[in-house]
Tab-separated table of C-alpha atoms in Angstrom:
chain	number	residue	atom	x	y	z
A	1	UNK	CA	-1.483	67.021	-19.276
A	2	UNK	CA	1.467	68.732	-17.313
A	3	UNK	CA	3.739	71.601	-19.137
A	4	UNK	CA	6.104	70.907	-16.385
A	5	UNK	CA	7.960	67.861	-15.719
A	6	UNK	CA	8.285	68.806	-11.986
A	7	UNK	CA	4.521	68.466	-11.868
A	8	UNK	CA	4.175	65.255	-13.635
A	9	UNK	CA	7.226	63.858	-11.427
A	10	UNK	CA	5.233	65.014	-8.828
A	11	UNK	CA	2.067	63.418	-9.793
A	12	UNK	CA	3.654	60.026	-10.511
A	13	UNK	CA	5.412	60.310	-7.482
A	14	UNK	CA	2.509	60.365	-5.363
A	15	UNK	CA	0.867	57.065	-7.199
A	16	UNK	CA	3.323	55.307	-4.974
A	17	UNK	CA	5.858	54.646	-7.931
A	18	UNK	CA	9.287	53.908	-7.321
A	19	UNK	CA	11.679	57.040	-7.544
A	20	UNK	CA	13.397	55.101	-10.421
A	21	UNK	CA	10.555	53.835	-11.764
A	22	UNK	CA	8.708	57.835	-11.409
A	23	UNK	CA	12.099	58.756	-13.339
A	24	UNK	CA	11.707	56.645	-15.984
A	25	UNK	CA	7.961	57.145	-16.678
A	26	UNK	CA	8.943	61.276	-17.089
A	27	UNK	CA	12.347	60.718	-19.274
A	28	UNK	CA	9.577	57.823	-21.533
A	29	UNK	CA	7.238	60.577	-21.856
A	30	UNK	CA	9.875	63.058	-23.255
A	31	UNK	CA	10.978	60.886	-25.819
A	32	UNK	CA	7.096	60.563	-26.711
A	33	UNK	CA	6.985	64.257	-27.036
A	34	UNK	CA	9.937	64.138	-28.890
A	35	UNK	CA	9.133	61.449	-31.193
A	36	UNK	CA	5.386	62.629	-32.153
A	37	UNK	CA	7.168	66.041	-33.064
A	38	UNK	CA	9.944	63.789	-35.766
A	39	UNK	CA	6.828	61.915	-36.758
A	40	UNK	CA	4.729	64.485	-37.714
A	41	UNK	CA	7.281	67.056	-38.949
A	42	UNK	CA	5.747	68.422	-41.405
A	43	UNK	CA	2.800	69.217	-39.217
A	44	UNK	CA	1.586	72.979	-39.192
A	45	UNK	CA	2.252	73.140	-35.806
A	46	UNK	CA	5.613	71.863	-35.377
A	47	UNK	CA	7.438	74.577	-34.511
A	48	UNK	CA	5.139	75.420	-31.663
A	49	UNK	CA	4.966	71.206	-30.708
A	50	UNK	CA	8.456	71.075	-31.461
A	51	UNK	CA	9.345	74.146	-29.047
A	52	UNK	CA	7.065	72.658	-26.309
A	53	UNK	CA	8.448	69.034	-26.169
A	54	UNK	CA	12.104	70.764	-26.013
A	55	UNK	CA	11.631	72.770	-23.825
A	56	UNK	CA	10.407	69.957	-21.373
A	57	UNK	CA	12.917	67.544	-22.242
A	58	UNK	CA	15.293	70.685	-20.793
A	59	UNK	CA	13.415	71.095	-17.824
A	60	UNK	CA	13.261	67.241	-17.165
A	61	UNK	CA	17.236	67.601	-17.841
A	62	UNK	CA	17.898	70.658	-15.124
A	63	UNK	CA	16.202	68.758	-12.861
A	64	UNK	CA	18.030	65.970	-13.250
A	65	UNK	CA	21.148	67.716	-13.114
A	66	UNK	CA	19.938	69.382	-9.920
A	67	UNK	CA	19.467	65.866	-8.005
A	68	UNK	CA	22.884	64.475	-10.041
A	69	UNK	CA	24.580	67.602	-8.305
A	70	UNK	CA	23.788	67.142	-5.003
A	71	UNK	CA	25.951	65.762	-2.316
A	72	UNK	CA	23.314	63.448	-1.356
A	73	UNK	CA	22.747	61.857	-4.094
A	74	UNK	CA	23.088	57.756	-3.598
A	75	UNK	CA	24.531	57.140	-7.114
A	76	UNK	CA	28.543	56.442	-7.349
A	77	UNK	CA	30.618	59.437	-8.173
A	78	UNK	CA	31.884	58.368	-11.098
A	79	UNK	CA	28.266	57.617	-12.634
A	80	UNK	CA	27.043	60.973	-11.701
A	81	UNK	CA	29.633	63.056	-13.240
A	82	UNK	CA	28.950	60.410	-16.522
A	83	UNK	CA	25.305	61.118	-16.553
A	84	UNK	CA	25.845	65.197	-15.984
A	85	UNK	CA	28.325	65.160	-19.102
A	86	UNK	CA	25.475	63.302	-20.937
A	87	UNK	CA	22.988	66.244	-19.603
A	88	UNK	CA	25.335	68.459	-20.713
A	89	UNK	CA	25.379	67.362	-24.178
A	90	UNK	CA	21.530	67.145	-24.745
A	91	UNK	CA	21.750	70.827	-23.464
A	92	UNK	CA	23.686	71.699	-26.216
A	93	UNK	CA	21.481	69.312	-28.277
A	94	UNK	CA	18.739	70.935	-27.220
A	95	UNK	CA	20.051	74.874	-28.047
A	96	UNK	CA	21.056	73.766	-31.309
A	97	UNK	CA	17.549	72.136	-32.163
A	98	UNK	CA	15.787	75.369	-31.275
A	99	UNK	CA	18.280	77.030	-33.761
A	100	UNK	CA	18.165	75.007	-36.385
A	101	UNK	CA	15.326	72.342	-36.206
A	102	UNK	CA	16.280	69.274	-38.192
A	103	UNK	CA	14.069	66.095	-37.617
A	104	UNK	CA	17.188	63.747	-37.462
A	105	UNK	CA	18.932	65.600	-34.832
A	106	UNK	CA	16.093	64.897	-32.542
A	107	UNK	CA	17.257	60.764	-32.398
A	108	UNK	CA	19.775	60.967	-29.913
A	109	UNK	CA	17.673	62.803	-27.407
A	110	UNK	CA	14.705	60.093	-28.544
A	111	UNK	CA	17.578	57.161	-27.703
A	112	UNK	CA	19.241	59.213	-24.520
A	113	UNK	CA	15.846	59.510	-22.781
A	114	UNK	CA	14.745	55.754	-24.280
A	115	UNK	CA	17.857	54.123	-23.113
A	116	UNK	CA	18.459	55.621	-19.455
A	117	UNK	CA	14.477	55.182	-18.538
A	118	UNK	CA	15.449	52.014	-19.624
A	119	UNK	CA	18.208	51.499	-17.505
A	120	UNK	CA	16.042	53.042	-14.679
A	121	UNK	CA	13.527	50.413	-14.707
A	122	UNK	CA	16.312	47.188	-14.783
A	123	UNK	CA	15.795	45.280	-11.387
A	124	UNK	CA	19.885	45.683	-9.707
A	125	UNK	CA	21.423	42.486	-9.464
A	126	UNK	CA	21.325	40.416	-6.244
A	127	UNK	CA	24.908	39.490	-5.321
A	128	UNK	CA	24.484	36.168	-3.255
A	129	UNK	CA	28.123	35.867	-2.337
């Protein structure tokens, strides 16, 4: 299993996935990591599970901030600065979970990764005008 989400991009990369669909696959398996820590919280481990599957979700979040950030990047202005606030708050989501773990406050970063791999794998619509 990769500790790094650069790796496992990497790795689905190269099975000839989609860059959306590679996306989606890494921000699906952070919520996992996320969600098997809330599900088993009071697991002896958690605090070292817990630490792990944060600290990837914040690696899999400062990369996406690094492609968001760049002037290359295909995506409409407007949606990139929308989608670096949003990394900007599960930052602070993050920081504050490592501080003071509470089970609940892990939902939004469960629903944040859930929602935009989700988004990621829609099909964009064909305009036939």
């Amino acid at each position: 299993m990769y500790q790094n989400p650069l790796q496992a991009y990497q790795s689905v990369d190269q099975t000839t996935l989609p860059g959306r669909e590679a996306e989606a696959v890494i921000l699906t398996k952070a919520a996992h990591k996320l969600k098997a820590c809330q599900s088993d919280w009071s697991s002896p481990d958690r605090d070292a599970r817990l630490d792990e599957a944060l600290r990837y979700n914040q690696r899999l979040w400062s990369i996406l901030q690094g492609e968001l950030s760049r002037d290359d990047n295909p995506l409409p202005k407007e949606i990139r600065l929308n989608l670096l606030r949003l990394s900007a708050f599960v930052d602070r989501r993050i920081i504050e979970l490592m501080a003071q773990p509470e089970s609940g406050k892990l939902n939004i970063l469960i629903t944040i990764n859930q929602n935009i791999a989700a988004g990621l794998r829609e099909r964009p619509a064909v305009n036939d005008n």
